[in-house]
Short mmCIF file of C-alpha atoms and ligand atoms in Angstrom, two decimals:
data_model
loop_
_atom_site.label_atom_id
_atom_site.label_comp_id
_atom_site.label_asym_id
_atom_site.label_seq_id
_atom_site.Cartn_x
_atom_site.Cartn_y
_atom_site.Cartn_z
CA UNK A 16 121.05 161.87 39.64
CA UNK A 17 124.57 161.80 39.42
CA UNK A 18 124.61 158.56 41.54
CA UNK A 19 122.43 156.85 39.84
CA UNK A 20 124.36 157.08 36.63
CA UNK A 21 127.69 156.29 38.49
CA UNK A 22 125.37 153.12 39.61
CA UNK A 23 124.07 152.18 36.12
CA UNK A 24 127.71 152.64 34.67
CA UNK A 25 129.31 150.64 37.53
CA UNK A 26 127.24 147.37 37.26
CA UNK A 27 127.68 146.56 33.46
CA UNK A 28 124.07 145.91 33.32
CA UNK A 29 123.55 144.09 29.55
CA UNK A 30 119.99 145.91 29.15
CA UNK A 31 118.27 148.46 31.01
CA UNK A 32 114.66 148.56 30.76
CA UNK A 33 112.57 152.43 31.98
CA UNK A 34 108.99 151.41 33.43
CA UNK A 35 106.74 154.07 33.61
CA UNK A 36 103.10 155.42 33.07
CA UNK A 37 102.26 157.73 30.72
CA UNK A 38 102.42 160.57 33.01
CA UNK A 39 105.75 160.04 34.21
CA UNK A 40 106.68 159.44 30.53
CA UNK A 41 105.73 162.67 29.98
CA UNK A 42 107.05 164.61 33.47
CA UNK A 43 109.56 162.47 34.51
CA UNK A 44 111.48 160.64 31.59
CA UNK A 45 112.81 163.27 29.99
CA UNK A 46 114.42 165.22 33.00
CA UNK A 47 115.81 162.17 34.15
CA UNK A 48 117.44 161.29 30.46
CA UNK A 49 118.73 164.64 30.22
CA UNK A 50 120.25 164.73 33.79
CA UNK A 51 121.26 160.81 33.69
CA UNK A 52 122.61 160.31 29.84
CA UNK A 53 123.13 156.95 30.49
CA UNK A 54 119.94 156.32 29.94
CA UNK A 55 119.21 157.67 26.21
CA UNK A 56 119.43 154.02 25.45
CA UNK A 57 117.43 152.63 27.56
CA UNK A 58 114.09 150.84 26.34
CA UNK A 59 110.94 152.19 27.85
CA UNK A 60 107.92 149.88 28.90
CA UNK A 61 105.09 151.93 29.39
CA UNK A 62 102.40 151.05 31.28
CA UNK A 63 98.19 152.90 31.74
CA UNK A 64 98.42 154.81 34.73
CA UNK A 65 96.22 153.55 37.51
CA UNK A 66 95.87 150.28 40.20
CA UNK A 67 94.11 148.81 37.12
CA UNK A 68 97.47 148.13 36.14
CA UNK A 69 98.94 145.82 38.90
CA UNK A 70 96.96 142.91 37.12
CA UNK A 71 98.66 139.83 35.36
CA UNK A 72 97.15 140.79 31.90
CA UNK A 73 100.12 143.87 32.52
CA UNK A 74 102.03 141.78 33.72
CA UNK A 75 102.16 139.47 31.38
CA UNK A 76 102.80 141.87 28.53
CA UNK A 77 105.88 143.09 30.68
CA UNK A 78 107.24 139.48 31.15
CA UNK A 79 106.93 139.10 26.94
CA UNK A 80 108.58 142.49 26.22
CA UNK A 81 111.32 141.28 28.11
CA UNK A 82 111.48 138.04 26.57
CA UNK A 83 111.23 139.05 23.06
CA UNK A 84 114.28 141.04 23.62
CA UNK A 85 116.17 138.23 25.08
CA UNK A 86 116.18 139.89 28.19
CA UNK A 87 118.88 137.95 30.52
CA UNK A 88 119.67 137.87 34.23
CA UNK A 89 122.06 140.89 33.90
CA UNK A 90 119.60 143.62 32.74
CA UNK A 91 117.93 145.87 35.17
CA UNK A 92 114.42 147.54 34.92
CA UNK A 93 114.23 150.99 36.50
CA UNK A 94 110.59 151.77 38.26
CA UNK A 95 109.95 155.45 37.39
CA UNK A 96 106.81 156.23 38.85
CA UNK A 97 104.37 156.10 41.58
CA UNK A 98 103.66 152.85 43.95
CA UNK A 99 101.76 151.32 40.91
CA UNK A 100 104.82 151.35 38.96
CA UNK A 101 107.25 149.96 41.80
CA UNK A 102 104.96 147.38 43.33
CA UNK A 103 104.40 145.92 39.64
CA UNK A 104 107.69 146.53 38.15
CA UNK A 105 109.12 145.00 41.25
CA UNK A 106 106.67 142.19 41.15
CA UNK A 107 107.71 141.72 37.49
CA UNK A 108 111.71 141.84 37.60
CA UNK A 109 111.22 139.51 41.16
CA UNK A 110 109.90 136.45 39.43
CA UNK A 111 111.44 136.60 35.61
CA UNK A 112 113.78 134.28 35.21
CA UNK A 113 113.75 134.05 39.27
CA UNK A 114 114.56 137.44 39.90
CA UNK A 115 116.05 140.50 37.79
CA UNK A 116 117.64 143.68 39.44
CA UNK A 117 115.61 146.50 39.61
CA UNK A 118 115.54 149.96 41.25
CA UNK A 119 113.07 152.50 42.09
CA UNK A 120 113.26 155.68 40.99
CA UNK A 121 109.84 157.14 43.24
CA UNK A 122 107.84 160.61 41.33
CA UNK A 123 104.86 160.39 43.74
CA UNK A 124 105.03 161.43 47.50
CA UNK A 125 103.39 158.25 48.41
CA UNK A 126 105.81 156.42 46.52
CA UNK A 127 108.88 158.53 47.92
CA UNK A 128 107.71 157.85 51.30
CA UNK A 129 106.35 154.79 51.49
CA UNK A 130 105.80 152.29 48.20
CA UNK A 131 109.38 152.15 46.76
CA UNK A 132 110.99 151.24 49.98
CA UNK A 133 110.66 148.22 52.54
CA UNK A 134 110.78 145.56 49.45
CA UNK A 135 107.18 144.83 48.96
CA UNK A 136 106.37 144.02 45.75
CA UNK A 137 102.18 143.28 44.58
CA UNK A 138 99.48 143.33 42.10
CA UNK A 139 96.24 142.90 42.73
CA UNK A 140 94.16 139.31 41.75
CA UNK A 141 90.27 138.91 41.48
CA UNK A 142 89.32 142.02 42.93
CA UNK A 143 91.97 141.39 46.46
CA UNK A 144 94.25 144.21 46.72
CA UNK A 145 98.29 142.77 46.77
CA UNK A 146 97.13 139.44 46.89
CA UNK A 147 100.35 138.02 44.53
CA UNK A 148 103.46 139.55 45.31
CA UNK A 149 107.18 139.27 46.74
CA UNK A 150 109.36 140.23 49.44
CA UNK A 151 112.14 141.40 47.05
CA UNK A 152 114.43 144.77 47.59
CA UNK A 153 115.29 146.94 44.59
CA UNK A 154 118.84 147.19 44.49
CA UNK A 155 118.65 151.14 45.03
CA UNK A 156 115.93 153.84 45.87
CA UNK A 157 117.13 157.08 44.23
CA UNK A 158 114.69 159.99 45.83
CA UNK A 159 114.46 163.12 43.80
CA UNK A 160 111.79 165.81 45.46
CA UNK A 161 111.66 168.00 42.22
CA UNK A 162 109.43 165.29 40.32
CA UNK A 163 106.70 166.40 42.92
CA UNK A 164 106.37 169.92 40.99
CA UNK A 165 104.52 168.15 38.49
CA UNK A 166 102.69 165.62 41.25
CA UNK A 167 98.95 166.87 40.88
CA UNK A 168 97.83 168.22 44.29
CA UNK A 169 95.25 165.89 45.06
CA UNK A 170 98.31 163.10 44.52
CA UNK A 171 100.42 164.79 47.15
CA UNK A 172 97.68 164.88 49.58
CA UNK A 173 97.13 160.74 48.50
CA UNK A 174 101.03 160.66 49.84
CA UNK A 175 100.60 162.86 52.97
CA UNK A 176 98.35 159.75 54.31
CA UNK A 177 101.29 157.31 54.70
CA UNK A 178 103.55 160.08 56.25
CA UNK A 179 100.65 160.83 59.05
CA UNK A 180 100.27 156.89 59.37
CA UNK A 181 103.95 156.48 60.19
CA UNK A 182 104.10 159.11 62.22
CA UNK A 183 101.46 158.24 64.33
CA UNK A 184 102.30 154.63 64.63
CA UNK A 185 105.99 155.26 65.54
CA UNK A 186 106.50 159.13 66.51
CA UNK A 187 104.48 161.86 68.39
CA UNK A 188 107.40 164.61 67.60
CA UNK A 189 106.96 163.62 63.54
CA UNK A 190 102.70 163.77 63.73
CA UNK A 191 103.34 167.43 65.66
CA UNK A 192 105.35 168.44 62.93
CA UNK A 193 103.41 167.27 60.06
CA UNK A 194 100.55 168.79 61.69
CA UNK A 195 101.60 171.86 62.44
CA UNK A 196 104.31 172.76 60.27
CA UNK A 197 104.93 173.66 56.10
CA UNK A 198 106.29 170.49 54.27
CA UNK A 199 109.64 169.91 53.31
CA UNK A 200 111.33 167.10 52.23
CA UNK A 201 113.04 166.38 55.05
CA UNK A 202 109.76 164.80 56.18
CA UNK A 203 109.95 162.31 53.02
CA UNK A 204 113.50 161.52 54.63
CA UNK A 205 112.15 161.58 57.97
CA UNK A 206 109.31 158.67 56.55
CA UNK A 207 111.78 156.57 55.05
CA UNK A 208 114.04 156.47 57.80
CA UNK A 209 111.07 155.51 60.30
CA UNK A 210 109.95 153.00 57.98
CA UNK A 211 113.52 151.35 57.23
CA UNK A 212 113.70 150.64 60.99
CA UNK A 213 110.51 148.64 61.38
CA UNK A 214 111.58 146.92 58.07
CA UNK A 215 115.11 146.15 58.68
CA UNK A 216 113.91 144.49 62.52
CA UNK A 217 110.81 142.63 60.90
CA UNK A 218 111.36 142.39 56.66
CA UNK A 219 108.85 139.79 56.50
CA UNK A 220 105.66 141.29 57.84
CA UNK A 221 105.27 138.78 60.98
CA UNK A 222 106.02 141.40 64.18
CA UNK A 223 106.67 145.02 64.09
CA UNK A 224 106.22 145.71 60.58
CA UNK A 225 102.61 144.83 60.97
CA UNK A 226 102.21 148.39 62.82
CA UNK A 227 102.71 149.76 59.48
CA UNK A 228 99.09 147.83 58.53
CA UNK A 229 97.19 150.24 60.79
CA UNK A 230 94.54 152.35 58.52
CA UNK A 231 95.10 149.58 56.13
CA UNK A 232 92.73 146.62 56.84
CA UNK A 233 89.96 148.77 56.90
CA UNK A 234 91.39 150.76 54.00
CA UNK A 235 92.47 148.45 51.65
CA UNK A 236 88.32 146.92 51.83
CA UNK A 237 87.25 151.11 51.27
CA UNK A 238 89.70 150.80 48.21
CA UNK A 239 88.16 147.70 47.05
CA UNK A 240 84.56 149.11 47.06
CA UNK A 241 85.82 151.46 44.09
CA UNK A 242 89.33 150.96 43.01
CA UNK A 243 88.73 153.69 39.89
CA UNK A 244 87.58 156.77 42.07
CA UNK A 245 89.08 156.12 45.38
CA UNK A 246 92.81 156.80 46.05
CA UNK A 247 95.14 154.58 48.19
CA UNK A 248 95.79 157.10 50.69
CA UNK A 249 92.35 158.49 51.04
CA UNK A 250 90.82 155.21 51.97
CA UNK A 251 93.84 154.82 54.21
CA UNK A 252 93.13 158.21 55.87
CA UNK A 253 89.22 156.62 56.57
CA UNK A 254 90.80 153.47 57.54
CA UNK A 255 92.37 154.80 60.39
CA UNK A 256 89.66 156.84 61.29
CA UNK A 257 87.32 153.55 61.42
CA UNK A 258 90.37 151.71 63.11
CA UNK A 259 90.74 154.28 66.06
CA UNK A 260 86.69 154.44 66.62
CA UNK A 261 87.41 150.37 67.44
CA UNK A 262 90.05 151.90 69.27
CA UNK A 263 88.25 153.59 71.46
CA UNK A 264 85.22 150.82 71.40
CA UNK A 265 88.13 148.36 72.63
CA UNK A 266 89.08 151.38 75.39
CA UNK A 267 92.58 151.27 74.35
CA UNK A 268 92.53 155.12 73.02
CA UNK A 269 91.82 157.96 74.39
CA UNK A 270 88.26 158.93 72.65
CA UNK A 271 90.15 162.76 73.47
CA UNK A 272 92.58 161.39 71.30
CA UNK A 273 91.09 159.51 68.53
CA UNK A 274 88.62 162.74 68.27
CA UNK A 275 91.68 165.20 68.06
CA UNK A 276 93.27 162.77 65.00
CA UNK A 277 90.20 162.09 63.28
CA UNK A 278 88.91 165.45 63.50
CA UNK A 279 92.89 166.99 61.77
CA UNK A 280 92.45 164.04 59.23
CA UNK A 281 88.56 165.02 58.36
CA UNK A 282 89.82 168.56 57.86
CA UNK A 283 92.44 167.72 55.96
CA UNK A 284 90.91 165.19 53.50
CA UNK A 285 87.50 167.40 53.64
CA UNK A 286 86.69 166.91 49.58
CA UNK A 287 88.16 163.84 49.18
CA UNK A 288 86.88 161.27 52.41
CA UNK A 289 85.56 158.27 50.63
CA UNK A 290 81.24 157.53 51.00
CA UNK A 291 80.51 154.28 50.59
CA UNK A 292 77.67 151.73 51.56
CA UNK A 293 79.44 149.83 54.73
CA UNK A 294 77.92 146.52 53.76
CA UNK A 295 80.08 146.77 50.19
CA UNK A 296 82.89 146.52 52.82
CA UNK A 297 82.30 142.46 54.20
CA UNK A 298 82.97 140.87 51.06
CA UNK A 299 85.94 142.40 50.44
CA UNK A 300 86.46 142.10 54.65
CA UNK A 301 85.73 138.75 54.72
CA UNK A 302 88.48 138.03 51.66
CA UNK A 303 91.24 139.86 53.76
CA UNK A 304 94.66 137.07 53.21
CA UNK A 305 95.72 138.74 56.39
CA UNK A 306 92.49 137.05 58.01
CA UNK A 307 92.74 134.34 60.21
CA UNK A 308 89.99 132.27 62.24
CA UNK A 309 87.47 134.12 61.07
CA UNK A 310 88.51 137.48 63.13
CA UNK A 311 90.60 140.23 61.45
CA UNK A 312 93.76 141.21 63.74
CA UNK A 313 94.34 145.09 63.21
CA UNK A 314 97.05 147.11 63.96
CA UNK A 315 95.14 149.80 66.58
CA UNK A 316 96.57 152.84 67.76
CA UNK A 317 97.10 153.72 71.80
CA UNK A 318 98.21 156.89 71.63
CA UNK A 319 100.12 158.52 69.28
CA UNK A 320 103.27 157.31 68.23
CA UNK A 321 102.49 154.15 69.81
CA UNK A 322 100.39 151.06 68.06
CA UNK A 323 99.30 147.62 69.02
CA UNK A 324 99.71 144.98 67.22
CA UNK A 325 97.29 141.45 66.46
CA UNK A 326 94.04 142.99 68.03
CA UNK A 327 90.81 141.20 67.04
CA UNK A 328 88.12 142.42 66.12
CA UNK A 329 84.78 140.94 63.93
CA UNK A 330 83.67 142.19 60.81
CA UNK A 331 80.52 143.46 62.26
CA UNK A 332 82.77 145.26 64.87
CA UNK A 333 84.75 147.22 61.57
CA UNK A 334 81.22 147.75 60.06
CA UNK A 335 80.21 149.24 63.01
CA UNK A 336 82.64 151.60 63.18
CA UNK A 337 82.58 152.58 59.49
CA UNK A 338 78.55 153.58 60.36
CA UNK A 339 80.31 156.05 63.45
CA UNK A 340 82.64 157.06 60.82
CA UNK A 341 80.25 158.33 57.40
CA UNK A 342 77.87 159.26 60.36
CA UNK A 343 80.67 161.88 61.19
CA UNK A 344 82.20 163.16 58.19
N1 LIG B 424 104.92 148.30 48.33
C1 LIG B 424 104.56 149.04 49.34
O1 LIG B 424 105.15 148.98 50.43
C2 LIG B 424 103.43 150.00 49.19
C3 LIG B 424 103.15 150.92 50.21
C4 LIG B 424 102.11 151.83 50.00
C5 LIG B 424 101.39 151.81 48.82
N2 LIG B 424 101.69 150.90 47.86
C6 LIG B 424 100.96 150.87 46.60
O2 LIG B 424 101.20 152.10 45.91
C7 LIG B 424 100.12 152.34 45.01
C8 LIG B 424 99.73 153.78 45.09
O3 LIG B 424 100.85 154.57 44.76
P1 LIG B 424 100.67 156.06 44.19
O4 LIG B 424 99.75 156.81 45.06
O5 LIG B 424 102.02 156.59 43.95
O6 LIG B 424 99.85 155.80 42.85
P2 LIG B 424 100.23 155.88 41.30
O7 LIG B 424 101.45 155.13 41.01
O8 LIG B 424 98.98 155.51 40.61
O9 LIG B 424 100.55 157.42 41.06
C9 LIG B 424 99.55 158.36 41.24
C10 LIG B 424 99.28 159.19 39.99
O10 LIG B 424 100.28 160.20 39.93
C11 LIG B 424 100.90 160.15 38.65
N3 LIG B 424 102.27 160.61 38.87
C12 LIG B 424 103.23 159.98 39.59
N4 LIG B 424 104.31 160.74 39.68
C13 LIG B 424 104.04 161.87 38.99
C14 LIG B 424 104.78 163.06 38.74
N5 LIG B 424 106.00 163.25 39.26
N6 LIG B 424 104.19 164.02 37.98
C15 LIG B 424 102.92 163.85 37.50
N7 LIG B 424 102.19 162.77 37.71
C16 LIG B 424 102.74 161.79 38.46
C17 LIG B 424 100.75 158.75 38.17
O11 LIG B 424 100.84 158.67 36.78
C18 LIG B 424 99.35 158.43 38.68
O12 LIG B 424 98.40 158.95 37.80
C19 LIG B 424 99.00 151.39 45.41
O13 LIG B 424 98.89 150.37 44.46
C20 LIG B 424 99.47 150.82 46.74
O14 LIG B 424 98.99 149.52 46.96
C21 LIG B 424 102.69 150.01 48.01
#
């Protein structure tokens, strides 16, 4: 934490605004007061825990705090919290007054790992998950694993899904040790620095960084179905299990192989696989903004560590394999 006051201090910031829910206002805030005195002035914006948040109602409340304190270009807004709290307190300093500094300070292990870095910034709009965002990159992601001694487990486990996606899209040696070994951060250094190399060849989403979509197509319509009860991750985890059945349908997986993930992840996520009624999936399939031509182009694993990019596939194809999925869990 020492950094990140020597950061605050160095930039002359003329107002510096802590987001957070009220969980990390409660876990989070004070440690990082006490170890990072800088901040005892800081004004906090507190927002309801929860994707309900990354709406414009929030947003807008954010944009009129600011503006009531005659918030100018100069100020920065530290995200203190989970991905909710970077992708909208990123989406909120990227577009007032065209674009305020802001940094993420990440207290889940889905936001360590995955949310608070690559520069994607979201909320959600009428019902479709991310659908108004920005490319925009904090200025600085400070990572701090002791905030996940107050993570509730079920949370964790929501984070371990986008450390088994990126190993499996990008590195067989990473999945192995996931799989078979007791955590530690260095795998949350080990994510970041596999992510940061799809993102720094491809920032924009329009080659490799689409590998990082693969669970997601399929999981982000499982989210949709039942955005209060089902976590991020876990409909990520049954999005990739859906995505390698097609896979296999589409014979470019081993079914040895998709059987071998899907049956770790279905262990794994036992309690917590999302049930849902497939047919609650097309509408929300169907409104996919990465759609195009009426076919959905997923990201589908080959093996592991290895993913292909811009495959087709129908919605009655992803339904399909949803069926093959609840069938089997
Ligand atoms: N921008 C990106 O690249 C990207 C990537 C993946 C996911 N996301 C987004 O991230 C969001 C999910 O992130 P999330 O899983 O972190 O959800 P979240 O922000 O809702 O956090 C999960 C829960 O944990 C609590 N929490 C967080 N840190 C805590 C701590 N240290 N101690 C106690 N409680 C704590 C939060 O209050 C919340 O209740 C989704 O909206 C998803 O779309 C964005």
């Amino acid at each position: 934490m020492r950094s990140l006051s020597a950061f605050i201090v160095k930039n002359k910031f003329s107002a510096v605004f802590l987001m957070c829910d009220e969980n990390t206002l409660r876990c989070c805030v004070p440690y990082i007061v006490r170890e990072c005195p800088v901040l005892k002035d800081a004004e906090i914006i507190e927002i309801e825990s929860g994707e309900a948040s990354k709406c414009i109602d929030v947003c807008q409340g954010i944009w009129k705090t600011l503006a009531e304190y005659g918030t100018d270009r100069q100020a920065l807004i530290i995200n203190l919290g989970g991905g909710v709290v970077s992708d909208l307190g990123g989406f909120c300093a990227s577009v007032y007054k065209r674009g305020i500094s802001f940094i993420n300070i990440p207290t889940s292990l889905l936001a360590m790992a995955d949310a608070s870095v690559g520069g994607k910034t979201a909320i959600d709009f009428e019902g479709i998950k991310n659908l108004i965002g920005t490319f925009t990159m904090p200025r600085a992601v400070f990572v701090n694993p002791l905030f996940l001694d107050t993570l509730p487990e079920r949370e964790f486990n929501n984070g371990m899904a986008e450390l088994f996606k990126i190993a499996l899209v990008t590195d067989k040696q990473f999945w192995k040790d996931l799989t078979g070994k007791k955590f530690t951060p260095a795998f949350i250094e080990k994510s970041i620095s596999l992510k940061n190399a799809i993102v720094s060849e491809d920032p924009y989403d329009n080659g490799k960084r689409l590998v990082l979509n693969y669970g997601h197509t399929v999981g982000h319509a499982i989210e949709a179905t039942d955005p209060s009860l089902i976590l991020h991750g876990e409909a990520v985890v049954a999005g990739m299990m859906i995505e390698n059945n097609i896979a296999v349908k589409k014979k470019i997986l081993k079914p040895a192989t998709a059987l071998a993930i899907n049956g770790f992840l279905s262990n794994f996520y036992s309690k917590v696989l999302p049930r849902f009624n497939p047919s609650d999936l097309i509408e929300f399939l169907e409104n996919d903004k990465k759609r195009s031509g009426g076919v959905h182009k997923l990201s589908l694993l080959t093996a592991v560590g290895h993913c292909r990019t811009g495959v087709t596939a129908k919605t009655a194809d992803i339904i399909a394999a949803a069926e093959t999925y609840l069938s089997e869990i």
